Short mmCIF file of C-alpha atoms in Angstrom, two decimals:
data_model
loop_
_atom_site.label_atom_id
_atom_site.label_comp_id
_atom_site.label_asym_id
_atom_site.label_seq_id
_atom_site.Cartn_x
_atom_site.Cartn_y
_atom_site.Cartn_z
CA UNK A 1 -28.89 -9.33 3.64
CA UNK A 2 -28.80 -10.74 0.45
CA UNK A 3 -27.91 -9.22 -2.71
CA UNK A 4 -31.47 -7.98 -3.70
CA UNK A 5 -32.03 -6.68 -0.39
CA UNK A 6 -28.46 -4.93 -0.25
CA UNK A 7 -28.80 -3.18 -3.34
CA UNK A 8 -32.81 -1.95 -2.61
CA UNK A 9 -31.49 -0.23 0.55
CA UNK A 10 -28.39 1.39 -1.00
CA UNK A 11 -30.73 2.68 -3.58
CA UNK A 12 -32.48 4.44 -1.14
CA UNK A 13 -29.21 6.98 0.11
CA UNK A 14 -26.87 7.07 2.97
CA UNK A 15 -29.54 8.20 5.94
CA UNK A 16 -31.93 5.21 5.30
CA UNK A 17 -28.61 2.98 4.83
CA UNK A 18 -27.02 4.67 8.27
CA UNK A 19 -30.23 3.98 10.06
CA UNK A 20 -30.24 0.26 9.25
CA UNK A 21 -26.26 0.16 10.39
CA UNK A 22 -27.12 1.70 13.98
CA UNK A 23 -29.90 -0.92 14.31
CA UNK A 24 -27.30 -3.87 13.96
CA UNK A 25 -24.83 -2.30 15.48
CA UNK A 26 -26.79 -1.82 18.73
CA UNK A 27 -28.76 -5.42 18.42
CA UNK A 28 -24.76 -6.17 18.38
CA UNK A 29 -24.14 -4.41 21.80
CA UNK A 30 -26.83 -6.02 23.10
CA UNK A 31 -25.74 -9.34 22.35
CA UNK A 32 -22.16 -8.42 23.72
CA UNK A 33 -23.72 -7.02 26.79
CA UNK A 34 -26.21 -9.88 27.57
CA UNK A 35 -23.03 -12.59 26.74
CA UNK A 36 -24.73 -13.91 23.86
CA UNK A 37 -22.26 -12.96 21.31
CA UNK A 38 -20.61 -15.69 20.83
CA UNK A 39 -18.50 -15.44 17.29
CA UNK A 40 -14.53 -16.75 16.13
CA UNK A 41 -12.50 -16.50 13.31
CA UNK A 42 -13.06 -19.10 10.44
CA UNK A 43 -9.75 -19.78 7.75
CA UNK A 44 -6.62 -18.35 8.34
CA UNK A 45 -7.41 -17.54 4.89
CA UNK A 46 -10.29 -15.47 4.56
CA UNK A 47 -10.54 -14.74 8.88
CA UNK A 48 -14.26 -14.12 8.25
CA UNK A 49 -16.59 -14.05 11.45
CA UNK A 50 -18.42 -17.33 12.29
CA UNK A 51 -20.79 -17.52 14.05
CA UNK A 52 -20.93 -20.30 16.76
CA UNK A 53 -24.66 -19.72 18.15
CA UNK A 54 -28.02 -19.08 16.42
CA UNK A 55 -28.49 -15.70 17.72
CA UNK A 56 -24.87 -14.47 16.57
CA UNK A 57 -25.43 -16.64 13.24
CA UNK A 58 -28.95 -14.46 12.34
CA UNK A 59 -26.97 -11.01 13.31
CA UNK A 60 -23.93 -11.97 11.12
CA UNK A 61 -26.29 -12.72 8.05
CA UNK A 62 -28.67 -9.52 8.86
CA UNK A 63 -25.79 -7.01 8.99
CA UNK A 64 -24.29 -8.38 5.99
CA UNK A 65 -24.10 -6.14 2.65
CA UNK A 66 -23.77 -8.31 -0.22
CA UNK A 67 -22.77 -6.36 -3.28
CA UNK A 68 -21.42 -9.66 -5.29
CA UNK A 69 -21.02 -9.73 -8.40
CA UNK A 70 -22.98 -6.66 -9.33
CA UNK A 71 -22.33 -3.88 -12.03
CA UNK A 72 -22.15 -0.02 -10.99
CA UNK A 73 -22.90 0.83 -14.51
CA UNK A 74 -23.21 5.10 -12.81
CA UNK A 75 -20.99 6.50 -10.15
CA UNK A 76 -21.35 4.46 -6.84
CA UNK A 77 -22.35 7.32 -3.90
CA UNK A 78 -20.82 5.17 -0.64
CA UNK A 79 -19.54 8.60 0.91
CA UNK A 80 -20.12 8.07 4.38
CA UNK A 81 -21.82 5.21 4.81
CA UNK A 82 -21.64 2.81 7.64
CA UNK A 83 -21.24 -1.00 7.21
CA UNK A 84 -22.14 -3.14 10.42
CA UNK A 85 -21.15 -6.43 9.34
CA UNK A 86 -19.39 -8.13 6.33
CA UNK A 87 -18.94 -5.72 3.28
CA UNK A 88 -19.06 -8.27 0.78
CA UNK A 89 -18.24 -7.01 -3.02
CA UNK A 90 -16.03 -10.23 -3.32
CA UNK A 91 -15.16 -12.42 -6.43
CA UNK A 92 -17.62 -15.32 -5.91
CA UNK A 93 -20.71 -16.47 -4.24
CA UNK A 94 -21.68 -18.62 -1.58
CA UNK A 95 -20.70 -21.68 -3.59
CA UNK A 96 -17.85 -20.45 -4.52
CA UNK A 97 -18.84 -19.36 -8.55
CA UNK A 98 -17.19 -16.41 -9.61
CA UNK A 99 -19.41 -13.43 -9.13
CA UNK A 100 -16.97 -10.90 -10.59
CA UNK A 101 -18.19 -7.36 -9.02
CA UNK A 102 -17.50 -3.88 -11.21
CA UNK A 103 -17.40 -0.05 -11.08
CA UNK A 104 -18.09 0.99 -14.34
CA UNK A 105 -17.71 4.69 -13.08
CA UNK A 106 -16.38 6.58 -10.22
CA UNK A 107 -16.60 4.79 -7.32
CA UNK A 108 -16.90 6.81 -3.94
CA UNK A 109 -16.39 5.39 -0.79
CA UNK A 110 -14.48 8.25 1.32
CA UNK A 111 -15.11 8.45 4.84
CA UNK A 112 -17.06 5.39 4.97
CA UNK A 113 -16.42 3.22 8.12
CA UNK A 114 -16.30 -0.94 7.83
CA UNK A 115 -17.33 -1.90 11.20
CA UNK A 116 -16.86 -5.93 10.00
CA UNK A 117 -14.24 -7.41 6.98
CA UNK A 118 -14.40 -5.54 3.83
CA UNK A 119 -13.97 -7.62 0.63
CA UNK A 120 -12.61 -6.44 -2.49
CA UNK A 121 -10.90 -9.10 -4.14
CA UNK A 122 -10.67 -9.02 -7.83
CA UNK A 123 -13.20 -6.12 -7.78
CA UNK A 124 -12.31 -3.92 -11.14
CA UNK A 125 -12.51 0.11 -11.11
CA UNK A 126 -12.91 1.46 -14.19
CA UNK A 127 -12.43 4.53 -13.10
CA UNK A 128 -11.41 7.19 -10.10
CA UNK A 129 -11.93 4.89 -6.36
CA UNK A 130 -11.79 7.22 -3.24
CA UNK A 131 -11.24 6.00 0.07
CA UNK A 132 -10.19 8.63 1.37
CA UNK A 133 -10.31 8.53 5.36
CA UNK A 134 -12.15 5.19 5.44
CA UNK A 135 -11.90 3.22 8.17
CA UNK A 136 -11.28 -0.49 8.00
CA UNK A 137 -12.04 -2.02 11.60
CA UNK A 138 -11.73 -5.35 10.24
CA UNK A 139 -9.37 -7.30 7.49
CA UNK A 140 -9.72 -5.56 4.22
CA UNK A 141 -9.00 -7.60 0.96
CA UNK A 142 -7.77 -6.53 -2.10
CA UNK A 143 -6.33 -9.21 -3.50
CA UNK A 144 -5.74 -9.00 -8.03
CA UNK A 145 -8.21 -5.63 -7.53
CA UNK A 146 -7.75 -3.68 -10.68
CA UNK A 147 -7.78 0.17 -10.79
CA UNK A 148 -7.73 1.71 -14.07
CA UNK A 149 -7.92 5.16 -12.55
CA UNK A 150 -6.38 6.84 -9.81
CA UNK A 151 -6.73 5.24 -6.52
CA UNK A 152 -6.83 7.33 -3.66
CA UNK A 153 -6.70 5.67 0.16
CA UNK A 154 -4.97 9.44 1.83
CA UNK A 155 -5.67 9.05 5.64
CA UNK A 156 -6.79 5.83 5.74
CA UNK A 157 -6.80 3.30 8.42
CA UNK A 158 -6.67 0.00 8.25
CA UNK A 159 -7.15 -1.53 11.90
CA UNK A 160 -6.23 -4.91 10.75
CA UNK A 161 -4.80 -7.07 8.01
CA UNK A 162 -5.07 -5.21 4.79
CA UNK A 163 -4.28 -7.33 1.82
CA UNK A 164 -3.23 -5.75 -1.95
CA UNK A 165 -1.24 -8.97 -2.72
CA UNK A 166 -1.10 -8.85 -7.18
CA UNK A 167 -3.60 -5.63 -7.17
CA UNK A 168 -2.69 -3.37 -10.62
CA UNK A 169 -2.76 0.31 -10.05
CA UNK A 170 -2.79 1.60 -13.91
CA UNK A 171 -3.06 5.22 -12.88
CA UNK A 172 -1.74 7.17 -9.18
CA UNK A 173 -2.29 5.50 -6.47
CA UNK A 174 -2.33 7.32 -3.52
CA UNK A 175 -1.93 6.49 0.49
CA UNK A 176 -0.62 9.26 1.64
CA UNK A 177 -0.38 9.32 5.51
CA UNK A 178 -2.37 6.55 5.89
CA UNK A 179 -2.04 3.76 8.51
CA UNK A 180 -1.90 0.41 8.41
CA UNK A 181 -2.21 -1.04 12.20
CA UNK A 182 -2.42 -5.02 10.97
CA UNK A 183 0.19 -6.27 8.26
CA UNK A 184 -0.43 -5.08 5.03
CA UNK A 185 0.83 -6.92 1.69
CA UNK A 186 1.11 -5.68 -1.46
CA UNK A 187 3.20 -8.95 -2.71
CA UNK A 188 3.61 -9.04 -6.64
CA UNK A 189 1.45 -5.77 -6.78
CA UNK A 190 2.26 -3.64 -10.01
CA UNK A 191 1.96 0.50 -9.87
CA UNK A 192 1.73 1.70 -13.42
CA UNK A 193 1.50 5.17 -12.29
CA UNK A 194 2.92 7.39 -9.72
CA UNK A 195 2.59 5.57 -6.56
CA UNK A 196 3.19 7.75 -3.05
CA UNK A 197 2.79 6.57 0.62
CA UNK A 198 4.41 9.59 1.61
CA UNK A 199 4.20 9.70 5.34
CA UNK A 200 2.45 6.38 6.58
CA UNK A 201 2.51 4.36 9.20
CA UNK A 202 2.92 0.97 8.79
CA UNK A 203 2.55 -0.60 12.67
CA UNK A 204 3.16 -4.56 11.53
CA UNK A 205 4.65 -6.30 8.82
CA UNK A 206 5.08 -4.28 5.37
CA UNK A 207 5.37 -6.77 2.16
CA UNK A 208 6.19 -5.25 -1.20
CA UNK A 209 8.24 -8.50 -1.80
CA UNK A 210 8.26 -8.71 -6.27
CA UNK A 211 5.96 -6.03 -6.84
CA UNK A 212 6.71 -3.33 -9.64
CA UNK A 213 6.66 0.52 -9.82
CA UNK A 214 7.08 1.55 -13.00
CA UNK A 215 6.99 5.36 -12.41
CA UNK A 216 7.83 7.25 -9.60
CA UNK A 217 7.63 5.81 -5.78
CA UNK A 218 7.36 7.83 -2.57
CA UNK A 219 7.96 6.46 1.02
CA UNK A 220 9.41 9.52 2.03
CA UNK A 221 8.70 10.11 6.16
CA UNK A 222 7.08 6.65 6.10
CA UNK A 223 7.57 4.66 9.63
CA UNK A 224 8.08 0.64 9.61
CA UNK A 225 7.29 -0.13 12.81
CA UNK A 226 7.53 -3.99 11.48
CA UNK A 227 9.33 -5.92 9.13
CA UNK A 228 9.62 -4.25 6.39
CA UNK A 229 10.40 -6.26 2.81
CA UNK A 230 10.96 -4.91 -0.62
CA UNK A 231 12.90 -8.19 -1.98
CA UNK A 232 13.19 -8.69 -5.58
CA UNK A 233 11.42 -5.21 -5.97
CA UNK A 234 11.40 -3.82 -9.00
CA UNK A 235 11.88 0.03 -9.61
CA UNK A 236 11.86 1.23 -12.87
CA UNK A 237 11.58 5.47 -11.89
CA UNK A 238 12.92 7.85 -8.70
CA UNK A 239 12.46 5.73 -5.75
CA UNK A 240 11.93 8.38 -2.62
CA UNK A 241 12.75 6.73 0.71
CA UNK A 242 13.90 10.07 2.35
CA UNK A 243 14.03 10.38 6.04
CA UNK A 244 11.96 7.17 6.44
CA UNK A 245 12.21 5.60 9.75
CA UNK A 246 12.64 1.27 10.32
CA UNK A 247 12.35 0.09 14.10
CA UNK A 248 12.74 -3.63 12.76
CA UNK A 249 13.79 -6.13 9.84
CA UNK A 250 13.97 -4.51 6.62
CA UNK A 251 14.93 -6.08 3.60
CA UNK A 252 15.75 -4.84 0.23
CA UNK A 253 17.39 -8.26 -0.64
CA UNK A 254 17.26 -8.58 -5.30
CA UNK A 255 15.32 -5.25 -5.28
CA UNK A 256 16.18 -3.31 -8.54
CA UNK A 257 16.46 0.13 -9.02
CA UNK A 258 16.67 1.40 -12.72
CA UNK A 259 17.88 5.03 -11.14
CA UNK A 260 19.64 6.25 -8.10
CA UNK A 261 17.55 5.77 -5.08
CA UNK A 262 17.58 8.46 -2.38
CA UNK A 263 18.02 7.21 1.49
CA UNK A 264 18.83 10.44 2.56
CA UNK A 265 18.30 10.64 6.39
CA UNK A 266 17.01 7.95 6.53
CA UNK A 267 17.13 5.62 9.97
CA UNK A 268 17.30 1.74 10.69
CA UNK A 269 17.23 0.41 14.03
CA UNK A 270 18.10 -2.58 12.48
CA UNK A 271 21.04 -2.57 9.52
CA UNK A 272 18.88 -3.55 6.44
CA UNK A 273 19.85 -6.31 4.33
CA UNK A 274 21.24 -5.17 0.93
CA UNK A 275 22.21 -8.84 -0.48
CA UNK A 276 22.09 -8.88 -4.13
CA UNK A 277 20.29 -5.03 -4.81
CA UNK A 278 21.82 -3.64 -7.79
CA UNK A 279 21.00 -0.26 -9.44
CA UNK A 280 21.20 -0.06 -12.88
CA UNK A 281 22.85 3.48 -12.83
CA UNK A 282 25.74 2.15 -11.71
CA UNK A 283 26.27 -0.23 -14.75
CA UNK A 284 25.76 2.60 -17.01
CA UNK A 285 28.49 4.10 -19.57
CA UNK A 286 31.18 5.99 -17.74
CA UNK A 287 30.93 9.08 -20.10
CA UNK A 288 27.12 9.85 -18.45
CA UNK A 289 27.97 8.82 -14.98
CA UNK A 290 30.86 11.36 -15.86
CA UNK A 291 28.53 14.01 -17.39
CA UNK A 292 25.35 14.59 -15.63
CA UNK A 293 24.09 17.35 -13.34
CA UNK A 294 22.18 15.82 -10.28
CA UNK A 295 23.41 17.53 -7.33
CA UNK A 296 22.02 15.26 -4.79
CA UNK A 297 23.91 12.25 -6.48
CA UNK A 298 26.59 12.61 -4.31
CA UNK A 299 24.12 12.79 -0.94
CA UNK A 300 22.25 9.92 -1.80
CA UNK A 301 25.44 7.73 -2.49
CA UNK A 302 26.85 8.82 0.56
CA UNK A 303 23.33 7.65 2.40
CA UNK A 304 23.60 4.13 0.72
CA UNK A 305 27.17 3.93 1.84
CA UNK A 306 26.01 4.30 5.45
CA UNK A 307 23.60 1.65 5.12
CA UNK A 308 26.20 -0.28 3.66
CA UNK A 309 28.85 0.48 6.71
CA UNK A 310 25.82 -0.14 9.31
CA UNK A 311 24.78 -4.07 7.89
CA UNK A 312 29.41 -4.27 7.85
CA UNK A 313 28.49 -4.49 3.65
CA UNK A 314 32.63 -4.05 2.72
CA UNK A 315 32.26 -4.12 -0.63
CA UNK A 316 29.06 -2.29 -1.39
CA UNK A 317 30.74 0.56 1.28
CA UNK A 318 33.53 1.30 -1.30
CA UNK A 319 31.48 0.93 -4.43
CA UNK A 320 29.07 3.78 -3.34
CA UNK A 321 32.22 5.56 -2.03
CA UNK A 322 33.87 5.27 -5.14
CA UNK A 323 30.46 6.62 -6.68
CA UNK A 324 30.21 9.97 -4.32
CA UNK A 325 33.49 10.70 -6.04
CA UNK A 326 32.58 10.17 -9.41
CA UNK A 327 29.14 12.11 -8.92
CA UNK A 328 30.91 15.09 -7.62
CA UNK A 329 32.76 15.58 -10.82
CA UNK A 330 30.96 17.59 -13.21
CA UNK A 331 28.15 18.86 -10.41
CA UNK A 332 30.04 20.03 -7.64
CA UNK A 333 33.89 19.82 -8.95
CA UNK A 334 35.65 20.78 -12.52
CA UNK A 335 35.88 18.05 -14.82
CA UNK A 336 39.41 19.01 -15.01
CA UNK A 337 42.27 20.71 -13.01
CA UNK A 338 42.81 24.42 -13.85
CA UNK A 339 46.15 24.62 -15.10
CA UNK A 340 46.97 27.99 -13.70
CA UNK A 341 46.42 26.15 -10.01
CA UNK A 342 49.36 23.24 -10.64
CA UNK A 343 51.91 26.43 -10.80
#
């Protein structure tokens, strides 16, 4: 459908919208089933359906919902809606002008299923976006998407390649125990707010290579079933990557971490590659090293010196040794003998 046509049937509410999806969705079947489906993947690119007969060419374009380029100026009501084909709110039109597409309020999409490719590139929300236990059958793009409010994708599931490569999360952003069954890339994304994928799965590669968190991050319980890459990742607050567990490559190669970063039980399969990570707390003035009152300093140094034993990292193994020391000084030990004890 075409934009005019797109936005006259949203208008109209989910049940008139649902009914139109089950139409296409069984003309679909019915293609399959007769072996007149006959459909590949275009760019590497983009990997958006094309059709290679008429028949599969009309479906395509009839179960398409083209929200390009349009303004929600109220809150946008997608909560459980059903898209059979292309979900198209994308950053240009068919030839290729920028069609720049906006949620001027709250913009609801929880629970909504994308049968086809969803398309969210350089979309802006303005405010609060649920997608909260949407499912993404197909490649979901959210390439330089800007969320101004918090941004909330808990339980999730993204069946194939999910891409946040340069998105900016100003406020939370939220994926807690979602799963991402494709690669999913968040390269050069920035989190300006808490940011917690507490608990998900991530079945495929997992790309956080340069992106920023400048408050708190949370992979705590989180399973890399893939590579895994947080090079030249910059942490600014409390990076959580308690008890996560790696099955493959993971790489924290020129990450930076402005405070103590907590592997506490956590597992690799494969010794991850510390080349180059530096935390700043360890270049601070003795005296607060010396004087501070974290009681888990000493278990999370003690964590990053197993890492450091497992990938045969001499040098970082004695540093963080020499660390647990220092942080049990003042926490769990007196700053000083007792005198009375030397006699």
């Amino acid at each position: 459908m075409n934009r005019t046509k797109t936005l006259a049937l949203w208008t109209e509410g989910r049940e008139a919208w649902n009914a139109w999806a089950k139409e296409r969705l069984n003309e679909r079947q019915a293609l399959e089933a007769a072996g007149r489906w006959d459909a590949e993947e275009g760019r590497v690119s983009d990997r958006r359906l094309v059709g290679r007969n008429d028949e599969t060419r009309a479906w395509l374009n009839a179960a398409r919902a083209d929200f390009r380029g349009h303004s929600f100026d109220k809150d946008a009501n997608f909560f459980g809606f059903t898209f059979p084909g292309v979900a198209d709110f994308g950053p240009t039109d068919d030839d290729g002008r920028p069609q720049l597409t906006v949620f001027v309020k709250a913009a609801d999409f929880r629970e909504v299923r994308f049968s086809g490719e969803a398309w969210f590139d350089n979309a802006q929300f303005s405010d609060e976006a649920r997608f909260d236990n949407a499912q993404f059958s197909g490649v979901a793009t959210f390439g330089k998407a800007q969320f101004s409010g918090n941004a909330h994708f808990k339980d999730a599931q993204f069946s194939d390649i999910a891409w946040f490569n340069e998105a900016r999360f100003s406020d939370m952003a939220w994926f807690w125990k979602a799963q991402f069954s494709g690669g999913v890339y968040f390269n050069e994304a920035q989190f300006s707010g808490e940011a917690s994928f507490n608990g998900v799965q991530f079945s495929d590669d997992a790309w956080f290579t340069k992106a920023q968190f400048l408050d708190v991050a949370g992979f705590q319980q989180a399973i890399f079933d893939g590579p895994a890459s947080f090079a030249k990742t910059r942490f600014i607050k409390a990076a959580a990557f308690t008890a996560i567990r790696s099955e493959r490559g993971f790489t924290l190669e020129g990450a930076r971490f402005a405070e103590l970063p907590d592997f506490i039980q956590a597992h690799f399969a494969e010794a991850p590659r510390l080349d180059d990570m530096s935390i700043v707390a360890l270049a601070g003035p003795w005296y607060r090293r010396l004087f501070h009152r974290d009681l888990d300093a000493a278990a999370r140094y003690r964590a990053l010196k197993r890492l450091a034993v497992q990938g045969h990292d001499h040098e970082r193994e004695l540093s963080f040794f020499a660390e647990e020391l220092r942080s049990l000084r003042g926490a769990h030990d007196k700053l000083l003998p007792r005198p009375w004890n030397l006699f």
